[in-house]
Amino acid sequence: MADDGHRNTGAGNVPAPTEADAGSTYAEDLERWALYDCSGLRAPLADEDMQDLFHRCRVARSKSVTATRTVTMQSLDAAWTSFVRRWNVEGPVAFIRGLERREVQHRARSVSALAKQIHDASYDNDRDCCFVHYVRECAECRGYNRPRPDEAAWKRLLTANPLTVTEEGLIARYQEEQRRRRAAVRQQQRQESDWQQHDSWQRGQAEQQQQRWDRLLRLEHEMTALRDELTGTPRDPPQHLGRRSRADDWGAGWDQRRWG
């Protein structure tokens, strides 16, 4: 078709998108920050601390913190930009609280996944129950009505059917994740206690400040009322009005005595 000298238009006489426009998206119109660029953060911690928080966020979502075959630098830049925006919206306190909760949940999922792998490995090796059932209780073993062994029974099971290298590796990872999970829970509890004490202190300070302002207002009202009493027109006439002074009384008496 011949070129009529005009750009193609779409509906409503709006210019149709070109190939250059096709790659433009709404997200690209928003401000972006390159990975570890802290210039857009509001009230940030030290750069190293912000990078550590970003890594923790990625790990809590089971995502890589470095570029890989499937994770590009562009995607890491986008993840950092999202991190910056969320930090600015939530603020440091709420952001760190939420991150700690997600970390605890992530470790719980990791522990559950490892427990399932340990059970499956024990089942494949024809063992009556798994290590998880021995130390705490395995939902899978309980579903098969397997009794929990005591220490002596567990040693007999291992003597008859020793752990494989794969099982030993899974158990080591499971124990490490359990240790980290307990540490994370304790840390979260301490942090929550600290936040609660801080919030309580702030509320106490606010209440004391409000009490001071209330007291100041009462004093100002009292001072205003006292000033009105001193400088304004009294409601009742003064007692000295209509009375003669002592000098007047003495002078009148002298005149009476003088003229008899």
XYZ file of N, CA and C in Angstrom, residues 110-212:
309
model
N 11.280 -25.432 54.979
C 12.501 -26.170 54.657
C 12.633 -27.401 55.543
N 12.336 -27.249 56.824
C 12.411 -28.383 57.748
C 11.399 -29.450 57.361
N 10.194 -29.035 57.010
C 9.164 -30.005 56.607
C 9.572 -30.745 55.341
N 10.161 -30.022 54.390
C 10.601 -30.666 53.150
C 11.709 -31.673 53.415
N 12.656 -31.322 54.281
C 13.730 -32.258 54.617
C 13.190 -33.468 55.372
N 12.231 -33.245 56.257
C 11.633 -34.366 56.987
C 10.974 -35.348 56.027
N 10.311 -34.820 55.007
C 9.687 -35.703 54.009
C 10.753 -36.488 53.242
N 11.864 -35.852 52.895
C 12.930 -36.555 52.179
C 13.547 -37.649 53.050
N 13.732 -37.351 54.337
C 14.293 -38.361 55.246
C 13.358 -39.555 55.360
N 12.067 -39.289 55.477
C 11.102 -40.391 55.558
C 11.125 -41.222 54.278
N 11.126 -40.573 53.128
C 11.125 -41.311 51.862
C 12.381 -42.167 51.726
N 13.535 -41.627 52.152
C 14.774 -42.405 52.073
C 14.719 -43.616 52.993
N 14.181 -43.441 54.201
C 14.046 -44.579 55.119
C 13.080 -45.617 54.572
N 12.003 -45.150 53.971
C 11.030 -46.069 53.380
C 11.669 -46.860 52.238
N 12.467 -46.188 51.410
C 13.135 -46.871 50.298
C 14.145 -47.897 50.787
N 14.698 -47.677 51.985
C 15.675 -48.617 52.542
C 15.037 -49.624 53.496
N 13.718 -49.741 53.434
C 12.973 -50.749 54.209
C 13.218 -50.632 55.719
N 13.287 -49.408 56.204
C 13.433 -49.221 57.644
C 12.059 -49.003 58.240
N 11.849 -49.511 59.455
C 10.518 -49.449 60.064
C 10.041 -48.018 60.296
N 10.950 -47.123 60.604
C 10.591 -45.714 60.787
C 11.806 -44.863 60.453
N 11.606 -43.584 60.408
C 12.691 -42.678 60.008
C 13.268 -41.947 61.220
N 14.347 -41.252 60.972
C 15.026 -40.501 62.033
C 14.118 -39.429 62.625
N 13.325 -38.775 61.801
C 12.433 -37.716 62.288
C 11.426 -38.280 63.277
N 10.931 -39.480 62.999
C 9.970 -40.108 63.902
C 10.627 -40.414 65.245
N 11.895 -40.708 65.212
C 12.626 -41.013 66.443
C 12.835 -39.758 67.293
N 13.191 -38.635 66.677
C 13.540 -37.445 67.462
C 12.329 -36.599 67.832
N 11.288 -36.570 67.016
C 10.161 -35.704 67.355
C 8.815 -36.305 66.994
N 8.607 -36.858 65.902
C 7.419 -37.547 65.395
C 7.224 -37.151 63.944
N 7.142 -38.160 63.126
C 6.971 -37.960 61.690
C 5.509 -38.188 61.328
N 4.932 -37.236 60.613
C 3.527 -37.371 60.220
C 3.327 -38.570 59.304
N 4.318 -38.822 58.430
C 4.203 -39.954 57.506
C 4.238 -41.271 58.271
N 5.193 -41.414 59.195
C 5.281 -42.646 59.989
C 4.044 -42.823 60.863
N 3.544 -41.720 61.413
C 2.340 -41.805 62.225
C 1.168 -42.270 61.384
N 1.140 -41.843 60.117
C 0.069 -42.287 59.232
C 0.092 -43.780 58.976
N 1.275 -44.384 59.089
C 1.402 -45.836 58.941
C 1.323 -46.557 60.285
N 0.921 -45.828 61.324
C 0.780 -46.392 62.670
C 2.095 -46.966 63.192
N 3.205 -46.313 62.859
C 4.499 -46.759 63.363
C 4.718 -46.176 64.757
N 5.057 -47.009 65.743
C 5.338 -46.473 67.082
C 6.662 -45.714 67.090
N 6.742 -44.718 67.929
C 7.995 -43.976 68.047
C 8.993 -44.801 68.846
N 10.184 -45.034 68.307
C 11.167 -45.845 69.033
C 11.895 -45.021 70.093
N 12.276 -45.687 71.180
C 13.149 -45.020 72.139
C 14.592 -45.158 71.662
N 15.537 -44.711 72.452
C 16.934 -44.719 72.018
C 17.435 -46.130 71.761
N 17.087 -47.070 72.636
C 17.558 -48.450 72.460
C 16.966 -49.069 71.198
N 15.677 -48.841 70.963
C 15.036 -49.401 69.766
C 15.619 -48.780 68.499
N 15.918 -47.481 68.535
C 16.507 -46.828 67.360
C 17.898 -47.385 67.065
N 18.704 -47.633 68.096
C 20.026 -48.218 67.884
C 19.921 -49.613 67.280
N 18.922 -50.361 67.708
C 18.739 -51.697 67.123
C 18.374 -51.590 65.647
N 17.536 -50.599 65.315
C 17.171 -50.408 63.908
C 18.401 -50.067 63.066
N 19.267 -49.219 63.594
C 20.464 -48.828 62.843
C 21.467 -49.973 62.748
N 21.513 -50.813 63.783
C 22.415 -51.971 63.718
C 21.958 -52.939 62.638
N 20.649 -53.135 62.566
C 20.118 -54.052 61.554
C 20.141 -53.443 60.162
N 19.979 -52.134 60.086
C 19.909 -51.468 58.775
C 20.557 -50.090 58.906
N 21.876 -49.990 58.735
C 22.588 -48.724 58.944
C 22.116 -47.645 57.966
N 22.346 -46.400 58.369
C 22.001 -45.264 57.520
C 22.921 -45.212 56.310
N 22.367 -44.801 55.198
C 23.175 -44.608 53.996
C 23.834 -43.227 54.042
N 24.772 -43.000 53.141
C 25.432 -41.696 53.069
C 24.417 -40.601 52.749
N 23.481 -40.926 51.876
C 22.442 -39.945 51.528
C 21.603 -39.584 52.740
N 21.217 -40.589 53.517
C 20.416 -40.334 54.710
C 21.193 -39.516 55.737
N 22.450 -39.830 55.912
C 23.265 -39.067 56.860
C 23.354 -37.596 56.448
N 23.489 -37.358 55.145
C 23.523 -35.979 54.665
C 22.208 -35.259 54.900
N 21.098 -35.939 54.638
C 19.784 -35.337 54.868
C 19.555 -35.050 56.346
N 19.964 -35.994 57.198
C 19.784 -35.798 58.640
C 20.625 -34.626 59.140
N 21.849 -34.503 58.632
C 22.706 -33.379 59.033
C 22.074 -32.053 58.619
N 21.546 -31.981 57.414
C 20.883 -30.762 56.958
C 19.633 -30.480 57.786
N 18.895 -31.541 58.105
C 17.683 -31.399 58.899
C 18.008 -30.835 60.282
N 19.029 -31.367 60.925
C 19.405 -30.887 62.251
C 19.887 -29.435 62.202
N 20.628 -29.088 61.155
C 21.096 -27.714 61.018
C 19.926 -26.759 60.796
N 18.976 -27.160 59.964
C 17.808 -26.312 59.730
C 16.973 -26.170 60.995
N 16.873 -27.250 61.756
C 16.146 -27.168 63.022
C 16.831 -26.183 63.972
N 18.157 -26.246 64.022
C 18.895 -25.335 64.891
C 18.676 -23.884 64.455
N 18.760 -23.641 63.151
C 18.565 -22.280 62.652
C 17.134 -21.805 62.884
N 16.206 -22.712 62.712
C 14.803 -22.336 62.905
C 14.550 -21.959 64.358
N 15.066 -22.748 65.293
C 14.892 -22.407 66.709
C 15.561 -21.077 67.039
N 16.757 -20.859 66.467
C 17.446 -19.584 66.702
C 16.646 -18.420 66.128
N 16.046 -18.624 64.942
C 15.250 -17.562 64.322
C 14.007 -17.264 65.150
N 13.384 -18.316 65.692
C 12.195 -18.114 66.521
C 12.558 -17.347 67.785
N 13.675 -17.732 68.419
C 14.102 -17.013 69.630
C 14.428 -15.558 69.315
N 15.098 -15.335 68.194
C 15.429 -13.961 67.813
C 14.168 -13.152 67.549
N 13.200 -13.771 66.869
C 11.953 -13.063 66.595
C 11.227 -12.728 67.893
N 11.234 -13.670 68.837
C 10.575 -13.410 70.114
C 11.257 -12.271 70.864
N 12.603 -12.267 70.838
C 13.320 -11.165 71.492
C 13.024 -9.842 70.803
N 13.011 -9.877 69.462
C 12.727 -8.648 68.728
C 11.323 -8.148 69.027
N 10.358 -9.069 69.057
C 8.980 -8.667 69.351
C 8.888 -8.063 70.746
N 9.618 -8.677 71.701
C 9.619 -8.131 73.056
C 10.234 -6.737 73.076
N 11.337 -6.573 72.338
C 11.978 -5.252 72.278
C 11.053 -4.227 71.630
N 10.384 -4.646 70.523
C 9.479 -3.709 69.854
C 8.331 -3.321 70.781
N 7.797 -4.324 71.511
C 6.688 -4.039 72.408
C 7.114 -3.080 73.521
N 8.317 -3.310 74.072
C 8.807 -2.402 75.105
C 9.008 -0.999 74.542
N 9.546 -0.947 73.323
C 9.754 0.360 72.699
C 8.424 1.058 72.441
N 7.440 0.290 71.926
C 6.119 0.885 71.682
C 5.487 1.360 72.984
N 5.638 0.531 74.048
C 5.086 0.921 75.342
C 5.757 2.188 75.862
N 7.075 2.275 75.673
C 7.800 3.478 76.103
C 7.330 4.693 75.323
N 7.143 4.521 74.007
C 6.679 5.640 73.195
C 5.286 6.090 73.615
N 4.397 5.106 73.894
C 3.052 5.472 74.342
C 3.115 6.222 75.673
N 3.990 5.738 76.588
C 4.141 6.414 77.867
C 4.645 7.835 77.706
N 5.621 8.012 76.805
C 6.132 9.356 76.551
C 5.052 10.258 75.965
N 4.255 9.698 75.052
C 3.184 10.489 74.441
C 2.136 10.883 75.485
N 1.803 9.949 76.384
C 0.823 10.259 77.423
C 1.353 11.338 78.372
N 2.630 11.221 78.758
C 3.210 12.240 79.624
C 3.241 13.602 78.941
N 3.569 13.588 77.661
C 3.587 14.852 76.917
C 2.197 15.471 76.863
N 1.178 14.620 76.634
C -0.187 15.126 76.595
C -0.603 15.671 77.952
N -0.192 14.990 79.036
C -0.505 15.483 80.376
C 0.150 16.839 80.628
N 1.374 17.021 80.152
C 2.052 18.313 80.318
C 1.310 19.417 79.571
